[in-house]
Amino acid sequence: RRIARPTNAVSRLSALKRGVAARRIALTPDGGSHAIDFAMEMAHPADRKTFLYTFEGASAPPALTVSDTSAGGSPTLGTVSAHGGEFQMATDATSEAQNLALYGGDVLSIDPTKNVYFECRFKVNFAGAAFSADQRLVVGLAAARNASLDANTDHVWFRIDGASLAIVLEGDDSTTNTDDQATSPATSIVDDTYITVAIDLSDTSAVKFYIDQVFVGTVAIAAIASTDLLQPYIEMQRAAGTEVEDLRISYILISSDA
């Protein structure tokens, strides 16, 4: 198995997996057990591949790539001092479009049919009460990066869009496209407060989404195939303006069948 950062990632991964294993059953809407069984993974590690991306060092893990499409500004993309490490993506006050991304560099290595589990802990310190109308954020899994988010034809992600704190769910398999599906129960992001989001692809006809261990809905991407490979994908966009939005990422965890 590969682990992105060898420094203290092993101990953090073990702790994360113990926590995830303990909550997998609790997260299941019908009270049953998940196809993704982290207790089984720990007993039979060869059956699963797990990638943990943490941010204790001077730069992002080598498996991740940053992208900054600003023309004249100087947005921030990099690790910062914080307990446990954080990766910061922050727009600056230059009046222009700024698209900031942390993703797999279009090296697509995640087979969506392999019982994939994605988890990420992040927060946003908004410049105002929320994003402005021309700003958005997505967090999840996607095919090759496309600055036009809706043009990415294979993805599953959480989205925050425009002057609203509401978190919505989206998915696309090149056949069925689900946009802006409300969470149930309705869930909004809280300014400068960490949340943990999770996506369970064990059933691609009903991909399950969770926010802080609460089940918030399903999205169908049943037509997605093993050849439609994905990558971790986080992107924050501002079409214009000068708002300084500050996104912090604590970790990204991805697990799948070997």
Tab-separated table of C-alpha atoms in Angstrom:
chain	number	residue	atom	x	y	z
A	1	ARG	CA	0.000	0.000	0.000
A	2	ARG	CA	1.061	3.548	-0.573
A	3	ILE	CA	0.839	6.348	1.936
A	4	ALA	CA	1.457	9.863	0.703
A	5	ARG	CA	3.581	11.101	3.591
A	6	PRO	CA	5.707	8.620	5.544
A	7	THR	CA	6.640	10.913	8.431
A	8	ASN	CA	3.759	10.414	10.852
A	9	ALA	CA	1.139	9.374	8.316
A	10	VAL	CA	1.195	5.753	9.496
A	11	SER	CA	0.046	6.623	13.002
A	12	ARG	CA	-2.474	9.153	11.700
A	13	LEU	CA	-3.792	6.677	9.177
A	14	SER	CA	-4.189	4.042	11.881
A	15	ALA	CA	-6.103	6.491	14.056
A	16	LEU	CA	-8.246	7.635	11.143
A	17	LYS	CA	-9.060	4.074	10.177
A	18	ARG	CA	-10.000	3.191	13.757
A	19	GLY	CA	-12.322	6.189	13.804
A	20	VAL	CA	-13.760	5.423	10.390
A	21	ALA	CA	-14.185	1.743	11.244
A	22	ALA	CA	-16.075	2.693	14.378
A	23	ARG	CA	-18.434	5.005	12.535
A	24	ARG	CA	-19.072	3.080	9.300
A	25	ILE	CA	-22.010	1.199	10.807
A	26	ALA	CA	-23.355	4.333	12.492
A	27	LEU	CA	-23.242	6.186	9.171
A	28	THR	CA	-25.305	3.597	7.313
A	29	PRO	CA	-28.834	4.949	6.695
A	30	ASP	CA	-30.503	1.545	7.021
A	31	GLY	CA	-28.547	0.478	10.081
A	32	GLY	CA	-26.685	-2.235	8.157
A	33	SER	CA	-23.009	-2.558	7.440
A	34	HIS	CA	-21.141	-0.850	4.612
A	35	ALA	CA	-19.542	-2.644	1.690
A	36	ILE	CA	-16.439	-0.699	2.650
A	37	ASP	CA	-15.453	-2.359	5.905
A	38	PHE	CA	-12.407	-0.757	7.465
A	39	ALA	CA	-12.247	-3.412	10.161
A	40	MET	CA	-11.792	-5.955	7.360
A	41	GLU	CA	-9.244	-3.671	5.755
A	42	MET	CA	-7.162	-3.637	8.897
A	43	ALA	CA	-7.407	-7.424	9.149
A	44	HIS	CA	-6.588	-7.927	5.451
A	45	PRO	CA	-4.598	-4.861	4.344
A	46	ALA	CA	-3.729	-6.422	0.987
A	47	ASP	CA	-7.401	-6.219	0.026
A	48	ARG	CA	-7.461	-2.422	0.164
A	49	LYS	CA	-5.342	0.505	-0.996
A	50	THR	CA	-5.369	3.579	1.212
A	51	PHE	CA	-3.961	7.010	0.448
A	52	LEU	CA	-3.638	9.577	3.213
A	53	TYR	CA	-2.650	13.103	2.221
A	54	THR	CA	-1.520	15.248	5.149
A	55	PHE	CA	0.214	18.606	5.195
A	56	GLU	CA	2.889	18.736	7.886
A	57	GLY	CA	5.790	19.500	5.545
A	58	ALA	CA	6.929	22.462	3.514
A	59	SER	CA	4.844	21.560	0.467
A	60	ALA	CA	1.891	19.478	-0.632
A	61	PRO	CA	2.440	15.710	-0.918
A	62	PRO	CA	4.159	14.794	-4.210
A	63	ALA	CA	1.044	12.987	-5.480
A	64	LEU	CA	-0.931	16.253	-5.431
A	65	THR	CA	-0.642	19.258	-7.745
A	66	VAL	CA	-1.656	22.885	-7.248
A	67	SER	CA	-3.097	25.143	-9.927
A	68	ASP	CA	-3.415	28.934	-9.905
A	69	THR	CA	-5.000	30.636	-12.908
A	70	SER	CA	-4.677	34.192	-11.598
A	71	ALA	CA	-3.139	36.681	-14.024
A	72	GLY	CA	-1.760	39.482	-11.871
A	73	GLY	CA	-2.502	38.542	-8.300
A	74	SER	CA	-0.670	36.406	-5.769
A	75	PRO	CA	-3.084	33.916	-4.230
A	76	THR	CA	-1.786	31.617	-1.515
A	77	LEU	CA	-1.399	27.903	-2.187
A	78	GLY	CA	0.746	25.991	0.264
A	79	THR	CA	1.149	24.393	3.634
A	80	VAL	CA	0.911	26.601	6.715
A	81	SER	CA	1.729	26.244	10.389
A	82	ALA	CA	-1.193	24.708	12.239
A	83	HIS	CA	-1.788	21.800	14.583
A	84	GLY	CA	-1.460	18.630	12.531
A	85	GLY	CA	-0.653	20.616	9.382
A	86	GLU	CA	-2.941	22.451	6.971
A	87	PHE	CA	-2.970	23.286	3.293
A	88	GLN	CA	-4.123	26.832	2.529
A	89	MET	CA	-5.824	28.030	-0.648
A	90	ALA	CA	-6.638	31.722	-0.437
A	91	THR	CA	-7.569	34.312	-3.036
A	92	ASP	CA	-6.046	37.775	-2.753
A	93	ALA	CA	-7.456	41.290	-3.186
A	94	THR	CA	-6.373	41.743	-6.815
A	95	SER	CA	-9.471	42.465	-8.899
A	96	GLU	CA	-9.514	39.513	-11.302
A	97	ALA	CA	-10.661	35.956	-11.797
A	98	GLN	CA	-8.812	33.473	-9.614
A	99	ASN	CA	-9.235	29.699	-9.788
A	100	LEU	CA	-7.262	27.727	-7.206
A	101	ALA	CA	-7.068	23.936	-7.214
A	102	LEU	CA	-5.476	21.072	-5.296
A	103	TYR	CA	-5.850	17.833	-7.232
A	104	GLY	CA	-4.069	14.764	-8.553
A	105	GLY	CA	-2.375	16.589	-11.423
A	106	ASP	CA	-4.636	14.766	-13.902
A	107	VAL	CA	-2.886	11.494	-13.080
A	108	LEU	CA	-6.141	9.558	-12.848
A	109	SER	CA	-5.603	6.583	-10.540
A	110	ILE	CA	-8.926	5.918	-8.806
A	111	ASP	CA	-11.223	3.269	-10.316
A	112	PRO	CA	-14.741	4.347	-9.253
A	113	THR	CA	-15.984	0.741	-9.392
A	114	LYS	CA	-13.545	-0.413	-6.687
A	115	ASN	CA	-15.635	0.406	-3.582
A	116	VAL	CA	-14.025	3.816	-3.230
A	117	TYR	CA	-14.284	5.840	-0.035
A	118	PHE	CA	-13.297	9.543	0.024
A	119	GLU	CA	-13.007	11.744	3.099
A	120	CYS	CA	-11.773	15.304	3.572
A	121	ARG	CA	-11.683	17.735	6.489
A	122	PHE	CA	-11.721	21.433	5.582
A	123	LYS	CA	-13.012	24.882	6.492
A	124	VAL	CA	-13.556	28.232	4.776
A	125	ASN	CA	-12.949	31.622	6.366
A	126	PHE	CA	-15.232	33.772	4.222
A	127	ALA	CA	-14.442	37.392	3.409
A	128	GLY	CA	-18.079	38.240	4.113
A	129	ALA	CA	-21.089	36.321	5.349
A	130	ALA	CA	-20.710	33.859	2.446
A	131	PHE	CA	-19.254	33.631	-1.038
A	132	SER	CA	-20.340	36.281	-3.515
A	133	ALA	CA	-22.550	35.292	-6.445
A	134	ASP	CA	-19.637	34.446	-8.744
A	135	GLN	CA	-17.678	32.213	-6.338
A	136	ARG	CA	-17.795	28.476	-5.775
A	137	LEU	CA	-16.023	25.528	-4.155
A	138	VAL	CA	-16.059	21.797	-4.929
A	139	VAL	CA	-14.570	18.987	-2.829
A	140	GLY	CA	-14.539	15.358	-3.960
A	141	LEU	CA	-13.410	13.191	-6.867
A	142	ALA	CA	-13.284	14.073	-10.563
A	143	ALA	CA	-11.781	13.274	-13.936
A	144	ALA	CA	-9.209	15.556	-15.594
A	145	ARG	CA	-9.364	19.139	-14.361
A	146	ASN	CA	-11.645	21.522	-16.205
A	147	ALA	CA	-11.940	25.155	-15.120
A	148	SER	CA	-15.581	24.955	-16.214
A	149	LEU	CA	-16.675	22.696	-13.385
A	150	ASP	CA	-19.935	21.633	-14.996
A	151	ALA	CA	-17.997	20.459	-18.069
A	152	ASN	CA	-16.221	17.797	-16.003
A	153	THR	CA	-18.195	14.791	-17.183
A	154	ASP	CA	-17.123	12.313	-14.474
A	155	HIS	CA	-17.283	13.472	-10.880
A	156	VAL	CA	-18.844	13.173	-7.435
A	157	TRP	CA	-18.383	16.124	-5.102
A	158	PHE	CA	-19.778	18.509	-2.523
A	159	ARG	CA	-20.371	22.036	-3.797
A	160	ILE	CA	-20.853	25.480	-2.262
A	161	ASP	CA	-21.911	28.019	-4.862
A	162	GLY	CA	-22.753	31.712	-4.883
A	163	ALA	CA	-24.139	33.820	-2.075
A	164	SER	CA	-25.329	30.854	-0.036
A	165	LEU	CA	-23.833	28.744	2.712
A	166	ALA	CA	-25.846	25.696	1.618
A	167	ILE	CA	-23.844	22.585	0.756
A	168	VAL	CA	-25.182	20.708	-2.286
A	169	LEU	CA	-24.355	17.357	-3.881
A	170	GLU	CA	-23.339	16.760	-7.489
A	171	GLY	CA	-22.437	13.814	-9.676
A	172	ASP	CA	-21.935	13.031	-13.357
A	173	ASP	CA	-21.155	9.826	-15.262
A	174	SER	CA	-21.426	11.291	-18.784
A	175	THR	CA	-25.011	10.000	-18.910
A	176	THR	CA	-26.748	11.155	-15.742
A	177	ASN	CA	-25.874	14.631	-14.506
A	178	THR	CA	-27.026	15.691	-11.045
A	179	ASP	CA	-26.499	19.367	-10.205
A	180	ASP	CA	-27.164	21.299	-7.008
A	181	GLN	CA	-29.018	18.545	-5.182
A	182	ALA	CA	-29.971	19.762	-1.728
A	183	THR	CA	-28.659	17.881	1.275
A	184	SER	CA	-31.199	16.183	3.532
A	185	PRO	CA	-31.181	17.228	6.265
A	186	ALA	CA	-30.383	20.641	4.818
A	187	THR	CA	-26.794	21.453	5.780
A	188	SER	CA	-24.838	24.687	5.511
A	189	ILE	CA	-21.186	25.398	6.047
A	190	VAL	CA	-20.313	27.513	9.083
A	191	ASP	CA	-17.735	30.254	8.634
A	192	ASP	CA	-14.216	29.323	9.768
A	193	THR	CA	-15.389	25.988	11.220
A	194	TYR	CA	-14.014	22.631	10.176
A	195	ILE	CA	-16.316	20.028	8.645
A	196	THR	CA	-15.571	16.466	7.577
A	197	VAL	CA	-17.206	15.287	4.374
A	198	ALA	CA	-17.293	11.731	3.042
A	199	ILE	CA	-18.364	10.026	-0.179
A	200	ASP	CA	-19.040	6.277	-0.369
A	201	LEU	CA	-18.986	4.825	-3.899
A	202	SER	CA	-19.637	1.219	-2.870
A	203	ASP	CA	-22.888	1.438	-4.879
A	204	THR	CA	-22.483	3.759	-7.872
A	205	SER	CA	-26.238	3.673	-8.494
A	206	ALA	CA	-26.640	5.408	-5.123
A	207	VAL	CA	-23.403	7.090	-4.063
A	208	LYS	CA	-23.742	8.081	-0.422
A	209	PHE	CA	-22.701	11.484	0.942
A	210	TYR	CA	-22.001	12.358	4.586
A	211	ILE	CA	-21.247	15.578	6.440
A	212	ASP	CA	-19.810	15.260	9.936
A	213	GLN	CA	-20.934	11.615	10.044
A	214	VAL	CA	-24.522	12.493	9.091
A	215	PHE	CA	-25.982	10.897	5.947
A	216	VAL	CA	-27.185	13.723	3.655
A	217	GLY	CA	-28.194	12.014	0.406
A	218	THR	CA	-27.341	9.891	-2.598
A	219	VAL	CA	-26.452	10.635	-6.211
A	220	ALA	CA	-26.527	8.126	-9.068
A	221	ILE	CA	-23.526	7.662	-11.354
A	222	ALA	CA	-24.480	4.133	-12.416
A	223	ALA	CA	-23.051	4.495	-15.934
A	224	ILE	CA	-19.535	5.205	-14.695
A	225	ALA	CA	-17.069	2.493	-15.731
A	226	SER	CA	-13.746	1.172	-14.483
A	227	THR	CA	-12.072	3.072	-17.322
A	228	ASP	CA	-13.522	6.391	-16.085
A	229	LEU	CA	-10.690	6.989	-13.666
A	230	LEU	CA	-10.839	9.774	-11.087
A	231	GLN	CA	-8.531	11.837	-8.869
A	232	PRO	CA	-8.890	13.826	-5.623
A	233	TYR	CA	-10.225	17.230	-6.591
A	234	ILE	CA	-10.651	20.462	-4.641
A	235	GLU	CA	-11.153	23.756	-6.449
A	236	MET	CA	-12.180	27.239	-5.278
A	237	GLN	CA	-13.124	29.782	-7.928
A	238	ARG	CA	-13.772	33.517	-8.098
A	239	ALA	CA	-14.917	34.879	-11.465
A	240	ALA	CA	-14.145	38.505	-10.549
A	241	GLY	CA	-13.912	40.845	-7.589
A	242	THR	CA	-11.493	41.305	-4.717
A	243	GLU	CA	-12.830	39.026	-1.974
A	244	VAL	CA	-10.167	37.255	0.067
A	245	GLU	CA	-11.509	33.756	0.762
A	246	ASP	CA	-9.379	31.412	2.864
A	247	LEU	CA	-9.785	27.635	2.470
A	248	ARG	CA	-7.893	25.319	4.824
A	249	ILE	CA	-7.586	21.561	4.286
A	250	SER	CA	-6.605	19.284	7.157
A	251	TYR	CA	-6.368	15.957	5.320
A	252	ILE	CA	-7.646	13.890	2.406
A	253	LEU	CA	-8.239	10.161	2.838
A	254	ILE	CA	-9.027	7.810	-0.063
A	255	SER	CA	-9.474	4.066	0.163
A	256	SER	CA	-10.458	1.472	-2.435
A	257	ASP	CA	-10.270	-2.208	-3.239
A	258	ALA	CA	-6.854	-3.270	-4.463
